[in-house]
mmCIF file of C-alpha atoms and ligand atoms in Angstrom:
data_model
loop_
_atom_site.group_PDB
_atom_site.id
_atom_site.type_symbol
_atom_site.label_atom_id
_atom_site.label_comp_id
_atom_site.label_asym_id
_atom_site.label_seq_id
_atom_site.Cartn_x
_atom_site.Cartn_y
_atom_site.Cartn_z
ATOM 1 C CA MET A 904 151.364 90.964 164.630
ATOM 2 C CA GLU A 905 151.765 94.460 163.237
ATOM 3 C CA LYS A 906 149.961 97.040 165.316
ATOM 4 C CA LEU A 907 147.228 98.974 163.511
ATOM 5 C CA PHE A 908 147.200 101.924 165.881
ATOM 6 C CA GLU A 909 150.392 102.590 167.810
ATOM 7 C CA ASP A 910 148.926 105.138 170.163
ATOM 8 C CA ILE A 911 145.759 103.442 171.488
ATOM 9 C CA ASN A 912 145.431 100.549 173.891
ATOM 10 C CA GLU A 913 143.094 97.567 173.606
ATOM 11 C CA TYR A 914 140.424 99.125 175.836
ATOM 12 C CA GLN A 915 140.372 102.305 173.770
ATOM 13 C CA PHE A 916 140.196 100.257 170.577
ATOM 14 C CA ILE A 917 137.163 98.285 171.843
ATOM 15 C CA LYS A 918 135.481 101.536 172.915
ATOM 16 C CA MET A 919 136.107 102.978 169.458
ATOM 17 C CA MET A 920 134.564 99.918 167.781
ATOM 18 C CA GLU A 921 131.526 100.111 170.085
ATOM 19 C CA THR A 922 131.071 103.789 169.244
ATOM 20 C CA GLY A 923 131.336 102.884 165.553
ATOM 21 C CA LYS A 924 128.651 100.227 165.934
ATOM 22 C CA LYS A 925 126.343 102.626 167.795
ATOM 23 C CA TYR A 926 126.877 105.211 165.068
ATOM 24 C CA MET A 927 126.068 102.685 162.315
ATOM 25 C CA ALA A 928 122.887 101.633 164.166
ATOM 26 C CA LEU A 929 121.802 105.254 164.503
ATOM 27 C CA MET A 930 122.453 105.940 160.809
ATOM 28 C CA SER A 931 120.490 102.827 159.896
ATOM 29 C CA ARG A 932 117.464 104.257 161.770
ATOM 30 C CA TYR A 933 117.787 107.525 159.839
ATOM 31 C CA ARG A 934 117.944 105.526 156.583
ATOM 32 C CA CYS A 935 114.705 103.736 157.531
ATOM 33 C CA ALA A 936 113.030 107.086 158.238
ATOM 34 C CA ILE A 937 114.123 108.364 154.817
ATOM 35 C CA MET A 938 112.562 105.270 153.215
ATOM 36 C CA GLU A 939 109.274 105.887 155.089
ATOM 37 C CA VAL A 940 108.997 109.519 154.005
ATOM 38 C CA GLU A 941 110.128 108.825 150.456
ATOM 39 C CA THR A 942 107.429 106.140 150.119
ATOM 40 C CA LYS A 943 104.790 108.556 151.410
ATOM 41 C CA LEU A 944 105.827 111.144 148.833
ATOM 42 C CA ARG A 945 105.886 108.591 146.003
ATOM 43 C CA VAL A 946 102.401 107.406 146.966
ATOM 44 C CA LEU A 947 101.137 111.011 146.809
ATOM 45 C CA ASN A 948 102.799 111.447 143.422
ATOM 46 C CA GLU A 949 101.160 108.279 142.128
ATOM 47 C CA GLU A 950 97.725 109.354 143.358
ATOM 48 C CA PHE A 951 98.101 112.831 141.857
ATOM 49 C CA SER A 952 99.217 111.518 138.503
ATOM 50 C CA SER A 953 96.287 109.127 138.214
ATOM 51 C CA GLN A 954 93.714 111.741 139.391
ATOM 52 C CA TYR A 955 94.951 114.903 137.724
ATOM 53 C CA ASP A 956 97.224 113.529 135.029
ATOM 54 C CA ARG A 957 100.282 115.362 136.293
ATOM 55 C CA ASN A 958 103.117 114.744 138.726
ATOM 56 C CA PRO A 959 103.457 117.157 141.626
ATOM 57 C CA PHE A 960 107.182 116.620 141.824
ATOM 58 C CA GLU A 961 109.866 116.173 139.216
ATOM 59 C CA SER A 962 112.495 114.489 141.364
ATOM 60 C CA ILE A 963 113.205 113.360 144.876
ATOM 61 C CA LYS A 964 116.657 112.909 146.332
ATOM 62 C CA SER A 965 117.687 111.720 149.724
ATOM 63 C CA ARG A 966 120.885 111.802 151.693
ATOM 64 C CA LEU A 967 122.335 110.964 155.069
ATOM 65 C CA LYS A 968 124.489 113.741 156.455
ATOM 66 C CA SER A 969 128.130 112.690 156.251
ATOM 67 C CA PRO A 970 130.046 112.027 159.495
ATOM 68 C CA ILE A 971 132.272 115.061 158.869
ATOM 69 C CA SER A 972 129.277 117.400 158.306
ATOM 70 C CA ILE A 973 127.653 116.017 161.468
ATOM 71 C CA LEU A 974 130.805 116.684 163.459
ATOM 72 C CA GLU A 975 131.299 120.181 162.014
ATOM 73 C CA LYS A 976 127.687 121.198 162.694
ATOM 74 C CA LEU A 977 127.849 119.900 166.287
ATOM 75 C CA GLN A 978 131.145 121.722 166.838
ATOM 76 C CA ARG A 979 129.687 124.958 165.388
ATOM 77 C CA ARG A 980 126.877 124.622 167.916
ATOM 78 C CA GLY A 981 129.335 124.070 170.765
ATOM 79 C CA VAL A 982 128.143 120.528 171.529
ATOM 80 C CA LYS A 983 130.776 118.431 173.266
ATOM 81 C CA LEU A 984 130.895 114.886 171.878
ATOM 82 C CA THR A 985 131.937 111.949 174.026
ATOM 83 C CA GLU A 986 131.755 108.179 173.426
ATOM 84 C CA ASP A 987 128.709 107.998 175.678
ATOM 85 C CA ASN A 988 126.660 110.983 174.511
ATOM 86 C CA MET A 989 127.258 110.575 170.756
ATOM 87 C CA ALA A 990 123.814 109.230 169.729
ATOM 88 C CA ALA A 991 121.909 111.547 172.069
ATOM 89 C CA ALA A 992 123.935 114.594 170.963
ATOM 90 C CA ILE A 993 123.186 113.899 167.310
ATOM 91 C CA GLU A 994 119.482 113.204 167.892
ATOM 92 C CA GLN A 995 118.942 116.227 170.122
ATOM 93 C CA ASN A 996 120.932 118.803 168.200
ATOM 94 C CA LEU A 997 120.534 117.968 164.531
ATOM 95 C CA ASN A 998 117.330 118.002 162.502
ATOM 96 C CA ASP A 999 118.810 117.188 159.135
ATOM 97 C CA VAL A 1000 120.817 113.984 159.500
ATOM 98 C CA ALA A 1001 118.123 112.366 157.352
ATOM 99 C CA GLY A 1002 117.269 114.683 154.493
ATOM 100 C CA LEU A 1003 115.016 114.570 151.459
ATOM 101 C CA ARG A 1004 114.839 117.116 148.682
ATOM 102 C CA VAL A 1005 111.691 117.284 146.606
ATOM 103 C CA VAL A 1006 111.898 119.302 143.407
ATOM 104 C CA CYS A 1007 108.603 120.479 141.906
ATOM 105 C CA SER A 1008 107.829 122.410 138.728
ATOM 106 C CA PHE A 1009 105.300 124.718 140.374
ATOM 107 C CA GLN A 1010 105.142 126.531 143.695
ATOM 108 C CA GLU A 1011 101.515 125.587 144.370
ATOM 109 C CA ASP A 1012 102.469 121.898 144.168
ATOM 110 C CA ILE A 1013 105.087 122.459 146.872
ATOM 111 C CA TYR A 1014 102.464 123.672 149.359
ATOM 112 C CA ARG A 1015 99.935 121.032 148.280
ATOM 113 C CA LEU A 1016 102.437 118.190 148.722
ATOM 114 C CA ALA A 1017 103.750 119.572 152.006
ATOM 115 C CA ASP A 1018 100.176 119.830 153.378
ATOM 116 C CA LEU A 1019 99.283 116.315 152.233
ATOM 117 C CA LEU A 1020 102.416 114.936 153.886
ATOM 118 C CA ALA A 1021 102.050 116.948 157.078
ATOM 119 C CA CYS A 1022 98.432 115.922 157.672
ATOM 120 C CA GLN A 1023 99.163 112.174 157.710
ATOM 121 C CA ASP A 1024 98.391 110.832 161.155
ATOM 122 C CA ASP A 1025 101.762 109.153 161.736
ATOM 123 C CA VAL A 1026 103.672 112.292 160.751
ATOM 124 C CA LYS A 1027 104.449 114.878 163.400
ATOM 125 C CA VAL A 1028 105.486 118.313 162.176
ATOM 126 C CA LEU A 1029 108.122 119.700 164.532
ATOM 127 C CA ARG A 1030 108.914 122.845 162.560
ATOM 128 C CA VAL A 1031 108.124 124.605 159.300
ATOM 129 C CA LYS A 1032 110.666 127.016 157.801
ATOM 130 C CA ASP A 1033 109.138 128.813 154.864
ATOM 131 C CA TYR A 1034 112.059 130.382 153.012
ATOM 132 C CA ILE A 1035 109.783 130.875 149.986
ATOM 133 C CA LYS A 1036 107.527 133.372 151.755
ATOM 134 C CA ASN A 1037 110.485 134.616 153.825
ATOM 135 C CA PRO A 1038 113.636 134.177 151.703
ATOM 136 C CA LYS A 1039 117.043 134.282 153.378
ATOM 137 C CA PRO A 1040 118.952 137.563 152.861
ATOM 138 C CA ASN A 1041 121.187 135.861 150.237
ATOM 139 C CA GLY A 1042 118.073 134.944 148.200
ATOM 140 C CA TYR A 1043 117.738 131.275 149.289
ATOM 141 C CA ARG A 1044 114.219 129.982 148.781
ATOM 142 C CA SER A 1045 112.794 126.576 149.775
ATOM 143 C CA LEU A 1046 110.155 125.201 152.102
ATOM 144 C CA HIS A 1047 111.638 123.107 154.904
ATOM 145 C CA LEU A 1048 109.615 120.731 157.049
ATOM 146 C CA ILE A 1049 111.215 119.115 160.069
ATOM 147 C CA LEU A 1050 109.198 115.976 160.663
ATOM 148 C CA GLU A 1051 109.197 113.109 163.083
ATOM 149 C CA VAL A 1052 108.116 109.736 161.706
ATOM 150 C CA PRO A 1053 107.797 106.415 163.512
ATOM 151 C CA VAL A 1054 110.190 103.667 162.545
ATOM 152 C CA PHE A 1055 109.156 100.192 163.672
ATOM 153 C CA LEU A 1056 112.207 98.363 164.984
ATOM 154 C CA GLU A 1057 112.747 95.190 166.975
ATOM 155 C CA GLU A 1058 112.922 97.287 170.145
ATOM 156 C CA GLY A 1059 109.605 98.992 169.319
ATOM 157 C CA LYS A 1060 108.327 102.163 167.688
ATOM 158 C CA THR A 1061 110.990 104.865 167.522
ATOM 159 C CA PRO A 1062 110.335 108.444 166.391
ATOM 160 C CA ILE A 1063 113.015 109.726 163.997
ATOM 161 C CA LYS A 1064 113.569 113.262 162.702
ATOM 162 C CA VAL A 1065 113.689 113.929 158.975
ATOM 163 C CA GLU A 1066 114.137 117.222 157.142
ATOM 164 C CA VAL A 1067 112.226 117.592 153.871
ATOM 165 C CA GLN A 1068 113.207 120.461 151.598
ATOM 166 C CA PHE A 1069 110.732 121.412 148.868
ATOM 167 C CA ARG A 1070 111.785 123.701 146.026
ATOM 168 C CA THR A 1071 111.019 124.464 142.418
ATOM 169 C CA ILE A 1072 113.357 123.410 139.612
ATOM 170 C CA ALA A 1073 114.543 127.006 139.322
ATOM 171 C CA MET A 1074 115.178 127.347 143.086
ATOM 172 C CA ASP A 1075 117.128 124.080 142.984
ATOM 173 C CA PHE A 1076 119.253 125.341 140.111
ATOM 174 C CA TRP A 1077 119.987 128.489 142.133
ATOM 175 C CA ALA A 1078 120.743 126.588 145.356
ATOM 176 C CA SER A 1079 123.270 124.280 143.682
ATOM 177 C CA LEU A 1080 125.241 127.241 142.412
ATOM 178 C CA ASP A 1081 125.005 129.011 145.760
ATOM 179 C CA HIS A 1082 126.174 125.792 147.472
ATOM 180 C CA LYS A 1083 129.370 125.963 145.405
ATOM 181 C CA LEU A 1084 130.012 129.453 146.750
ATOM 182 C CA ARG A 1085 129.271 128.444 150.359
ATOM 183 C CA TYR A 1086 131.946 125.786 150.376
ATOM 184 C CA LYS A 1087 134.675 127.787 148.629
ATOM 185 C CA LYS A 1088 137.294 129.652 150.599
ATOM 186 C CA ASN A 1089 139.221 132.817 149.668
ATOM 187 C CA ILE A 1090 137.115 133.759 146.652
ATOM 188 C CA GLU A 1091 137.914 136.816 144.604
ATOM 189 C CA ASN A 1092 134.915 139.122 143.922
ATOM 190 C CA GLU A 1093 132.853 137.423 146.635
ATOM 191 C CA GLU A 1094 130.641 140.498 147.143
ATOM 192 C CA GLU A 1095 129.971 140.807 143.424
ATOM 193 C CA ILE A 1096 129.094 137.107 143.106
ATOM 194 C CA MET A 1097 126.772 137.330 146.124
ATOM 195 C CA GLU A 1098 125.008 140.344 144.654
ATOM 196 C CA LYS A 1099 124.575 138.559 141.304
ATOM 197 C CA LEU A 1100 123.146 135.553 143.130
ATOM 198 C CA ARG A 1101 120.715 137.787 145.079
ATOM 199 C CA GLN A 1102 119.528 139.343 141.811
ATOM 200 C CA SER A 1103 119.186 135.933 140.117
ATOM 201 C CA ALA A 1104 117.097 134.709 143.047
ATOM 202 C CA GLU A 1105 114.655 137.604 142.414
ATOM 203 C CA THR A 1106 114.519 136.807 138.690
ATOM 204 C CA ILE A 1107 113.874 133.153 139.477
ATOM 205 C CA ALA A 1108 111.078 134.018 141.921
ATOM 206 C CA ALA A 1109 109.418 136.193 139.285
ATOM 207 C CA LEU A 1110 109.756 133.415 136.689
ATOM 208 C CA ASP A 1111 108.253 130.832 139.084
ATOM 209 C CA SER A 1112 105.226 133.121 139.674
ATOM 210 C CA GLU A 1113 104.808 133.689 135.951
ATOM 211 C CA MET A 1114 104.962 129.950 135.164
ATOM 212 C CA GLN A 1115 102.409 129.279 137.906
ATOM 213 C CA SER A 1116 100.028 131.897 136.549
ATOM 214 C CA ILE A 1117 100.368 130.542 132.985
ATOM 215 C CA ARG A 1118 99.597 127.037 134.239
ATOM 216 C CA ASN A 1119 96.538 128.361 136.103
ATOM 217 C CA MET A 1120 95.353 130.088 132.919
ATOM 218 C CA ILE A 1121 95.800 126.872 130.904
ATOM 219 C CA GLU A 1122 93.867 124.893 133.508
ATOM 220 C CA ARG A 1123 91.021 127.418 133.636
ATOM 221 C CA SER A 1124 90.818 127.531 129.851
ATOM 222 C CA SER A 1125 90.501 123.765 129.338
ATOM 223 C CA ILE A 1126 86.872 122.617 129.111
HETATM 224 P P1 0O2 B 1519 124.161 120.723 153.726
HETATM 225 O O1 0O2 B 1519 125.523 120.650 153.139
HETATM 226 O O2 0O2 B 1519 123.114 120.912 152.657
HETATM 227 O O3 0O2 B 1519 123.819 119.587 154.642
HETATM 228 P P2 0O2 B 1519 118.254 123.672 161.979
HETATM 229 O O4 0O2 B 1519 119.067 122.557 162.568
HETATM 230 O O5 0O2 B 1519 117.406 123.174 160.817
HETATM 231 O O6 0O2 B 1519 117.427 124.407 162.962
HETATM 232 P P3 0O2 B 1519 120.039 124.918 160.102
HETATM 233 O O7 0O2 B 1519 120.575 123.603 159.637
HETATM 234 O O8 0O2 B 1519 120.996 126.059 160.189
HETATM 235 O O9 0O2 B 1519 119.297 124.760 161.485
HETATM 236 O O10 0O2 B 1519 118.801 125.283 159.177
HETATM 237 P P4 0O2 B 1519 118.654 125.967 157.792
HETATM 238 O O11 0O2 B 1519 119.300 127.310 157.722
HETATM 239 O O12 0O2 B 1519 117.186 125.925 157.536
HETATM 240 O O13 0O2 B 1519 119.456 125.069 156.765
HETATM 241 C C1 0O2 B 1519 119.209 123.716 156.581
HETATM 242 C C2 0O2 B 1519 119.688 123.288 155.206
HETATM 243 O O14 0O2 B 1519 119.047 124.090 154.200
HETATM 244 C C3 0O2 B 1519 121.180 123.480 154.928
HETATM 245 O O15 0O2 B 1519 121.900 122.393 155.421
HETATM 246 C C4 0O2 B 1519 121.176 123.532 153.392
HETATM 247 O O16 0O2 B 1519 121.000 122.229 152.822
HETATM 248 C C5 0O2 B 1519 119.914 124.332 153.116
HETATM 249 N N1 0O2 B 1519 120.220 125.771 153.095
HETATM 250 C C6 0O2 B 1519 119.915 126.689 154.038
HETATM 251 N N2 0O2 B 1519 120.324 127.913 153.675
HETATM 252 C C7 0O2 B 1519 120.912 127.776 152.472
HETATM 253 C C8 0O2 B 1519 121.541 128.714 151.563
HETATM 254 O O17 0O2 B 1519 121.641 129.890 151.817
HETATM 255 N N3 0O2 B 1519 122.017 128.207 150.386
HETATM 256 C C9 0O2 B 1519 121.925 126.877 150.069
HETATM 257 N N4 0O2 B 1519 122.420 126.482 148.896
HETATM 258 N N5 0O2 B 1519 121.363 125.964 150.917
HETATM 259 C C10 0O2 B 1519 120.858 126.417 152.085
HETATM 260 P P5 0O2 B 1519 123.446 122.556 155.821
HETATM 261 O O18 0O2 B 1519 123.716 121.645 156.961
HETATM 262 O O19 0O2 B 1519 123.790 123.984 156.025
HETATM 263 O O20 0O2 B 1519 124.229 122.079 154.557
#
């Protein structure tokens, strides 16, 4: 039979398959946690829309961090990965393997939704990073919650970390363009582009505040 891998022996191949299986099982737990949090957010959206006739969020997206991004982030943090510590290294060092992004029209809805999610008794808030009140120097704005939610598996209740990013439509628009810049190498005019992005982030923040205040005026004026 033709050999698949010339340079590894049978023992190494079995080890590699076992590691692969462990990795798949870990990712499956993160997928379950995403489903739990997404359902919670959709339930809140449903309740809001029936009570107040409006949806607090416009869209919700979820993603599992790709194996290459997991590896790169662990390497950046100087974590040594071995066959035996793989699951523990990922769980201990990364908060955003399971990620959800909730895009709202208005800033007040971001805080309202985040509070309603955080106060649920099976949700543990590990960390709040408020890049709306404290934007990053490049202009990045979003509210990040690092949560732990229980996932009920055959082996019992397992707490799993999930990162939820809340932003307005305008902040999301900005972040997607900035993301393009972050992953490009050797860019001409990098300083100029960064400065333009910083200025656009300010414009967007002002627009978000204005839209919020107009909505508040409309709500106050309706009898
Ligand atoms: P990707 O490709 O989106 O997965 P932590 O482990 O949370 O303590 P971390 O990950 O450095 O440390 O936290 P941080 O800075 O809060 O960033 C988490 C995520 O927020 C990033 O994930 C991005 O998705 C987003 N983010 C943070 N800063 C920026 C920014 O300046 N611009 C854009 N566009 N997104 C940002 P990753 O893993 O970096 O990337």
